[in-house]
PDB file of C-alpha atoms in Angstrom:
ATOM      1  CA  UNK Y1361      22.554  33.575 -26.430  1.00  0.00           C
ATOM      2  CA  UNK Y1362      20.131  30.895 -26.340  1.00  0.00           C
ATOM      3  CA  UNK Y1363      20.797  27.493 -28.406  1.00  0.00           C
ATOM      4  CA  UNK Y1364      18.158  25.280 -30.180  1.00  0.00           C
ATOM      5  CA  UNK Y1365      18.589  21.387 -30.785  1.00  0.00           C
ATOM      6  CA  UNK Y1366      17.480  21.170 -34.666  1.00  0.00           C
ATOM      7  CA  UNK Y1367      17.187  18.654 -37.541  1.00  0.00           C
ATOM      8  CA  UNK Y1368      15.537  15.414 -37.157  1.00  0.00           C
ATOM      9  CA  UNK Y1369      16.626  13.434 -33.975  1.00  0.00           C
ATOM     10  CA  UNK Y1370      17.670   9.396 -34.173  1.00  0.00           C
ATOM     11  CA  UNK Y1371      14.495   6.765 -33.721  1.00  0.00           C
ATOM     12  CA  UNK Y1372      15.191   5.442 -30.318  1.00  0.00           C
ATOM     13  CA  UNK Y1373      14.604   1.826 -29.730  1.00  0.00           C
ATOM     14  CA  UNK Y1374      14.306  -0.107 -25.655  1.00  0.00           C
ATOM     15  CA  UNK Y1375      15.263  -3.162 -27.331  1.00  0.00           C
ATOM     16  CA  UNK Y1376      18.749  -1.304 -27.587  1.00  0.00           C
ATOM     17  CA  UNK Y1377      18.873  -0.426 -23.305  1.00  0.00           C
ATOM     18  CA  UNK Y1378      20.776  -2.268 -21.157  1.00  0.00           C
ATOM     19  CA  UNK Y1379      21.763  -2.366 -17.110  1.00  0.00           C
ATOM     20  CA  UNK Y1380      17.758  -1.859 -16.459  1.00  0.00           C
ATOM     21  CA  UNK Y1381      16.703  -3.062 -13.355  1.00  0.00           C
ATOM     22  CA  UNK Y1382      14.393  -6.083 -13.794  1.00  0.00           C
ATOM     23  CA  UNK Y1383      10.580  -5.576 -12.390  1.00  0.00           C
ATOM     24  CA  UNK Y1384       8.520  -8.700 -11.544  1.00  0.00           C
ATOM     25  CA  UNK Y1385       5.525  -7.443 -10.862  1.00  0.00           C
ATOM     26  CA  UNK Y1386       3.822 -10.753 -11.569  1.00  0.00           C
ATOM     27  CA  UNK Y1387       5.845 -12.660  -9.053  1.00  0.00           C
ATOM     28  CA  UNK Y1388       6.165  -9.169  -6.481  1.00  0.00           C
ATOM     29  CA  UNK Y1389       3.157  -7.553  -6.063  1.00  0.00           C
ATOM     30  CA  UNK Y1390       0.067  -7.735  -3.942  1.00  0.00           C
ATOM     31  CA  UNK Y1391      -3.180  -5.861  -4.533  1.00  0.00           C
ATOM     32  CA  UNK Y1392      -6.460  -6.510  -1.671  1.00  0.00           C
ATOM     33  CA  UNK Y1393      -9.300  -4.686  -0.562  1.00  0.00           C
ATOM     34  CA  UNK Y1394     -12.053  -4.886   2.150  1.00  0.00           C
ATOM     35  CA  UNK Y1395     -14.459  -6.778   1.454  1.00  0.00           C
ATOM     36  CA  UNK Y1396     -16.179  -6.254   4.942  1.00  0.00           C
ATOM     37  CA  UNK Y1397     -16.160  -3.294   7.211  1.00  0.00           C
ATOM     38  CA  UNK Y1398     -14.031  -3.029   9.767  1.00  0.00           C
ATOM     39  CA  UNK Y1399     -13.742  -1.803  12.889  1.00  0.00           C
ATOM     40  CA  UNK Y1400     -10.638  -1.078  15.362  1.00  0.00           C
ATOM     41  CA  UNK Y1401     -11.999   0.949  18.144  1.00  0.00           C
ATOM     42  CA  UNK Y1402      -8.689   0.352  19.576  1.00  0.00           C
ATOM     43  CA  UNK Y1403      -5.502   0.105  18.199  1.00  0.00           C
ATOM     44  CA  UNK Y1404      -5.178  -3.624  16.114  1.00  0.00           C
ATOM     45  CA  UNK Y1405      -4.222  -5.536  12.945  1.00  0.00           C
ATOM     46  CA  UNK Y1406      -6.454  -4.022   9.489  1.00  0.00           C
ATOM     47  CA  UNK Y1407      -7.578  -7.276   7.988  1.00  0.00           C
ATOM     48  CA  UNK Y1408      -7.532  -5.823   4.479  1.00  0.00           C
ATOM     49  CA  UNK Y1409      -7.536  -9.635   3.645  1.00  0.00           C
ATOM     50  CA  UNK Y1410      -9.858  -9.606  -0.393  1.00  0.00           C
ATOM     51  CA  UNK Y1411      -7.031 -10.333  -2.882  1.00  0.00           C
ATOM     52  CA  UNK Y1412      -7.659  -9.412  -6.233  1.00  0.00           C
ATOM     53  CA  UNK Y1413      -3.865  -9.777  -7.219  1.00  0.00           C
ATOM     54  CA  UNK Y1414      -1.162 -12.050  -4.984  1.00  0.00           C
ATOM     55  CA  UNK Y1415       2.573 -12.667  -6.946  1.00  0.00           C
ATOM     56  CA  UNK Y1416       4.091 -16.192  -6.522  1.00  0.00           C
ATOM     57  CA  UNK Y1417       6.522 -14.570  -4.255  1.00  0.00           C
ATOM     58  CA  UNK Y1418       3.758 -13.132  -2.016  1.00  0.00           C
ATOM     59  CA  UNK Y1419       2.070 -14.587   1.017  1.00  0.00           C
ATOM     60  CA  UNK Y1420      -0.465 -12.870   3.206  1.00  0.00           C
ATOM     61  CA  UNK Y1421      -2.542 -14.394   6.450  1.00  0.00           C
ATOM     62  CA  UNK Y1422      -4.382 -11.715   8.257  1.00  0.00           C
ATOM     63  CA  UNK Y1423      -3.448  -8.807   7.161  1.00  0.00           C
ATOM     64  CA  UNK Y1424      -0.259  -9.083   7.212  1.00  0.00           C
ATOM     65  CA  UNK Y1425       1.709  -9.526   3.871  1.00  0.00           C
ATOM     66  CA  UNK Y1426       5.496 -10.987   3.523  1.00  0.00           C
ATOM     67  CA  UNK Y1427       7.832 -10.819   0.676  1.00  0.00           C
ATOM     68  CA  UNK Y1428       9.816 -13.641  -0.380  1.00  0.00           C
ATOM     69  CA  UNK Y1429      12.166 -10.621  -2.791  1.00  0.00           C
ATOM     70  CA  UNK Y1430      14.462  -8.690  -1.410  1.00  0.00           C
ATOM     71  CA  UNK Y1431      14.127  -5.109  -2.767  1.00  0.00           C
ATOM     72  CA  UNK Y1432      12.474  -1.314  -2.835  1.00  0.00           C
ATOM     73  CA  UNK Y1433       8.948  -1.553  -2.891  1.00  0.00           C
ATOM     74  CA  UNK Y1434       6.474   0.819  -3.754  1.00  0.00           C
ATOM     75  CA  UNK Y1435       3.241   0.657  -1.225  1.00  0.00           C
ATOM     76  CA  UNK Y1436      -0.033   2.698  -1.563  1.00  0.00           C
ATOM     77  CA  UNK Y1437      -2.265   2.339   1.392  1.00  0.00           C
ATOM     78  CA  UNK Y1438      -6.022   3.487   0.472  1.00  0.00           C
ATOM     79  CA  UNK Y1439      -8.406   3.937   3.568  1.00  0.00           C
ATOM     80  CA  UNK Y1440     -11.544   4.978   3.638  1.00  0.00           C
ATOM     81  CA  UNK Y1441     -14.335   5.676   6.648  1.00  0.00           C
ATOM     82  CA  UNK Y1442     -17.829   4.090   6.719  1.00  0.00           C
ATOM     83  CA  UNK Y1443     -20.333   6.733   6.216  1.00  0.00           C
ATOM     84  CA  UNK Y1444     -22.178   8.204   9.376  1.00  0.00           C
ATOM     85  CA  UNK Y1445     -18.857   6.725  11.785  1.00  0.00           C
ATOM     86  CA  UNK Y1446     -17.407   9.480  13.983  1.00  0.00           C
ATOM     87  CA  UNK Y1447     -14.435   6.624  15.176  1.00  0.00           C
ATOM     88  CA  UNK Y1448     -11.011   8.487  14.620  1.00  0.00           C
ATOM     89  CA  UNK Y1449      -9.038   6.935  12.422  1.00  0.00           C
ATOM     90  CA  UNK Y1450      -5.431   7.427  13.319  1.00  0.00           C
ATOM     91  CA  UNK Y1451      -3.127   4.489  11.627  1.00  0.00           C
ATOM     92  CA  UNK Y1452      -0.105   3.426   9.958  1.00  0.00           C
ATOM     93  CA  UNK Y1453       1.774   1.266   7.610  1.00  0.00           C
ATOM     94  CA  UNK Y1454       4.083  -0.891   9.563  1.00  0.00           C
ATOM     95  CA  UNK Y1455       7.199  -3.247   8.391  1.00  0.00           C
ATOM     96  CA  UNK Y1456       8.152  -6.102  10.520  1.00  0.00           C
ATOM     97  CA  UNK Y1457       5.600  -4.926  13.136  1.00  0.00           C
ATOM     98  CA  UNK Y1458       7.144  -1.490  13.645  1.00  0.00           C
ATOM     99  CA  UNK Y1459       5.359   1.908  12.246  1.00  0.00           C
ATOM    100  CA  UNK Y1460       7.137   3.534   9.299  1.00  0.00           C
ATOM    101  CA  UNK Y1461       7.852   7.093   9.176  1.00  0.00           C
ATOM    102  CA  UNK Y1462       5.436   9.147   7.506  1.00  0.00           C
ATOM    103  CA  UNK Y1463       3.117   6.190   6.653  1.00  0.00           C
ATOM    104  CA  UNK Y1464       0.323   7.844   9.125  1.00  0.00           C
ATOM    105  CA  UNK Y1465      -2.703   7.934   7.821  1.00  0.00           C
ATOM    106  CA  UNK Y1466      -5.312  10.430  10.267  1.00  0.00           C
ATOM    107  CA  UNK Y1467      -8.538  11.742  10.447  1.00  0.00           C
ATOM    108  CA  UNK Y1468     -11.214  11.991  13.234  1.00  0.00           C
ATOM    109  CA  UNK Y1469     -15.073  12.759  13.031  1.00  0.00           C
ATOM    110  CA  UNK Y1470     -15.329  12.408   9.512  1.00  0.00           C
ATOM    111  CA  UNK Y1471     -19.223  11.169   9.725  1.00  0.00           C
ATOM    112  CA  UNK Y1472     -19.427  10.556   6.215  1.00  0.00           C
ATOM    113  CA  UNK Y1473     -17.486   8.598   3.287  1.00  0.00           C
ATOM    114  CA  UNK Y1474     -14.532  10.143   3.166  1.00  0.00           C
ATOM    115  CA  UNK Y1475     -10.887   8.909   2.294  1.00  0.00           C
ATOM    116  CA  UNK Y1476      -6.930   8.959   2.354  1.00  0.00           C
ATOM    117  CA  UNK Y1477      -4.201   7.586   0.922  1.00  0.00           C
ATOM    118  CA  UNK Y1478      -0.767   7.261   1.738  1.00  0.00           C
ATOM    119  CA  UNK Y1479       2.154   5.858  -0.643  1.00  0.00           C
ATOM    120  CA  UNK Y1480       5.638   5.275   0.210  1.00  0.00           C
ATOM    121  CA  UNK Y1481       9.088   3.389  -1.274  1.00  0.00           C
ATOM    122  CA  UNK Y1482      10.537   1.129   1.436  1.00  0.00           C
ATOM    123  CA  UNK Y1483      13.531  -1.440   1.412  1.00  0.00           C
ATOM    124  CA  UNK Y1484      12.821  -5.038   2.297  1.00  0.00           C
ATOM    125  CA  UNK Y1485      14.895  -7.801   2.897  1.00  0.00           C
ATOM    126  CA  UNK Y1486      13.043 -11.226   1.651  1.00  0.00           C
ATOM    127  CA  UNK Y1487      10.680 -12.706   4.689  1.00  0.00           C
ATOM    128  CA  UNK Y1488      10.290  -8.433   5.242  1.00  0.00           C
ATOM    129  CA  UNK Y1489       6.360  -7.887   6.543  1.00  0.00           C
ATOM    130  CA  UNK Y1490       4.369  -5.426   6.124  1.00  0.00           C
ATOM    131  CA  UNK Y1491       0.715  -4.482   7.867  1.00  0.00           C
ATOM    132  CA  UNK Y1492      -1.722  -1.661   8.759  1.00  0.00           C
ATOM    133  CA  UNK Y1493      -2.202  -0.989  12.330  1.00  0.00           C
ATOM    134  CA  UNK Y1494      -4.655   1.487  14.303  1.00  0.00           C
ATOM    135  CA  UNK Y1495      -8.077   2.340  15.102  1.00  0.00           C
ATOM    136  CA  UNK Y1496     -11.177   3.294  12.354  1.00  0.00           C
ATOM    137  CA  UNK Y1497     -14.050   2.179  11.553  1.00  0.00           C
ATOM    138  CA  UNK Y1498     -13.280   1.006   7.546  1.00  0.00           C
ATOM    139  CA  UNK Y1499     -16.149   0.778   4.793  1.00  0.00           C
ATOM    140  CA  UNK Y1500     -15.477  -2.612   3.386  1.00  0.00           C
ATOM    141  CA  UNK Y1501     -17.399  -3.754  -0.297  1.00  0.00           C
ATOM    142  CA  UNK Y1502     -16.654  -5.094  -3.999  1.00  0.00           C
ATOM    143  CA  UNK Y1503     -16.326  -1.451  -4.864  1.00  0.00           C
ATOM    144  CA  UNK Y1504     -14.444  -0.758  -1.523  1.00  0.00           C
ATOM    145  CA  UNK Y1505     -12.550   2.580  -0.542  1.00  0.00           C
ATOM    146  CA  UNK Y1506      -9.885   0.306   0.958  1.00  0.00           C
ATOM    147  CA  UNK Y1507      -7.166  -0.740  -1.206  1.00  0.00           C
ATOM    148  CA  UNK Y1508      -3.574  -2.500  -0.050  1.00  0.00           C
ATOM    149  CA  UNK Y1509      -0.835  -2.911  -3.166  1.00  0.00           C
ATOM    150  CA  UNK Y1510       2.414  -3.215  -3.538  1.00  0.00           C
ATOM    151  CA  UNK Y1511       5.106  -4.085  -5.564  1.00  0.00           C
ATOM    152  CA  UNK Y1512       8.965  -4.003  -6.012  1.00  0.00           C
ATOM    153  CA  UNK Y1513       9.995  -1.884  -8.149  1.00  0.00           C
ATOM    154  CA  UNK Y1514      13.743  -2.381  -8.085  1.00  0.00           C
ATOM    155  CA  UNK Y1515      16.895  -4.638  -6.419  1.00  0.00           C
TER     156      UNK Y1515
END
């Protein structure tokens, strides 16, 4: 026997929710691009340094970002090769300078515009940083393939 919910159900309100988790993303969340190309034809730092968004909690110097919030943080890493470049690029995210697990982002020969993206959910402790480390050879532009964010989504 099957059972169906019927009648009219009860207007639901979020002014009525409580024990949410408060979001800042305003004071915890970064968003750059590359505004230049870039290229690592051995393993180093991805200046991905062309802030369109930086939170008051936020601090980045080449490359590599730092939270002042302890937290989770959600992180999307968007790269993308400069057309015509054959340079592998084999990279990942990294947190205080060591690579995170499945955070690689690869690809090798691509000779054209082509692109990846890798997102993860990491834990930080406040001073935390976080950077992009390898080789590739990175279009960079005001309508770039290369995107950094992140932001903390929760204590």
């Amino acid at each position: 026997a099957s059972s169906k919910l019927t009648g009219a159900l009860p207007a639901i309100s979020g002014a009525s929710l409580t024990g949410l988790p408060e979001i800042d993303v305003d004071a915890d969340a970064w968003h750059y691009y590359m505004g230049t190309a870039q290229e690592n034809a051995s393993a180093a730092l991805f200046d991905i340094g062309t802030a369109v968004k930086t939170g008051s909690n936020i601090t980045e110097s080449g490359g590599v970002i730092t939270v002042g919030t302890a937290g989770w943080y959600l992180i999307t890493l968007d790269a993308g090769n400069n057309g015509g470049s054959t340079r592998a690029t084999d990279t990942h995210i990294r947190k205080n300078g060591t690579n995170i697990a499945n955070s690689r982002i690869y690809w090798a020969n691509a000779a054209e515009y082509a692109g990846k993206s890798r997102t993860i959910i990491i834990e930080a402790s406040a001073s935390d940083t976080f950077d992009v480390y390898g080789t590739g050879y990175w279009y960079g532009d005001s309508d770039t393939m290369v995107g950094w964010t992140g932001v903390r989504i929760g204590a």
